[in-house]
């Protein structure tokens, strides 16, 4: 596992959700900032 490339999830009381998917050559860290913005 590449350090910083671990999966990330956010738990909330909201019933809405967003699935953020990186590209073929990407990894979870490339989308983490966007995912955290959705979570806020």
Coordinates of C-alpha atoms in Angstrom, one line a residue:
X1 CA 0.0 0.0 0.0
X2 CA 1.3 3.4 -0.9
X3 CA 1.3 5.7 2.2
X4 CA -1.6 8.2 2.0
X5 CA -3.4 6.0 -0.6
X6 CA -5.7 4.3 1.9
X7 CA -9.4 4.4 1.4
X8 CA -11.4 7.1 3.1
X9 CA -15.0 7.3 4.3
X10 CA -17.1 9.7 6.3
X11 CA -20.0 8.7 8.5
X12 CA -22.9 11.2 8.9
X13 CA -26.5 11.2 10.0
X14 CA -27.6 12.4 6.6
X15 CA -29.4 10.0 4.2
X16 CA -27.5 11.5 1.2
X17 CA -24.3 10.1 -0.1
X18 CA -21.6 10.7 -2.8
X19 CA -19.4 8.1 -4.4
X20 CA -16.1 9.6 -5.5
X21 CA -14.1 7.3 -7.9
X22 CA -10.5 8.0 -9.0
X23 CA -9.3 7.2 -12.5
X24 CA -7.4 4.1 -13.7
X25 CA -4.0 5.5 -12.9
X26 CA -5.1 7.4 -9.8
X27 CA -5.5 6.4 -6.1
X28 CA -7.8 7.5 -3.3
X29 CA -5.5 10.3 -2.2
X30 CA -6.0 12.0 -5.6
X31 CA -9.7 12.4 -4.7
X32 CA -9.5 12.9 -1.0
X33 CA -9.7 16.7 -1.0
X34 CA -12.8 16.6 -3.1
X35 CA -14.4 13.9 -1.0
X36 CA -13.7 15.9 2.2
X37 CA -15.3 19.0 0.6
X38 CA -18.4 17.0 -0.1
X39 CA -18.4 15.7 3.5
X40 CA -18.3 19.3 4.9

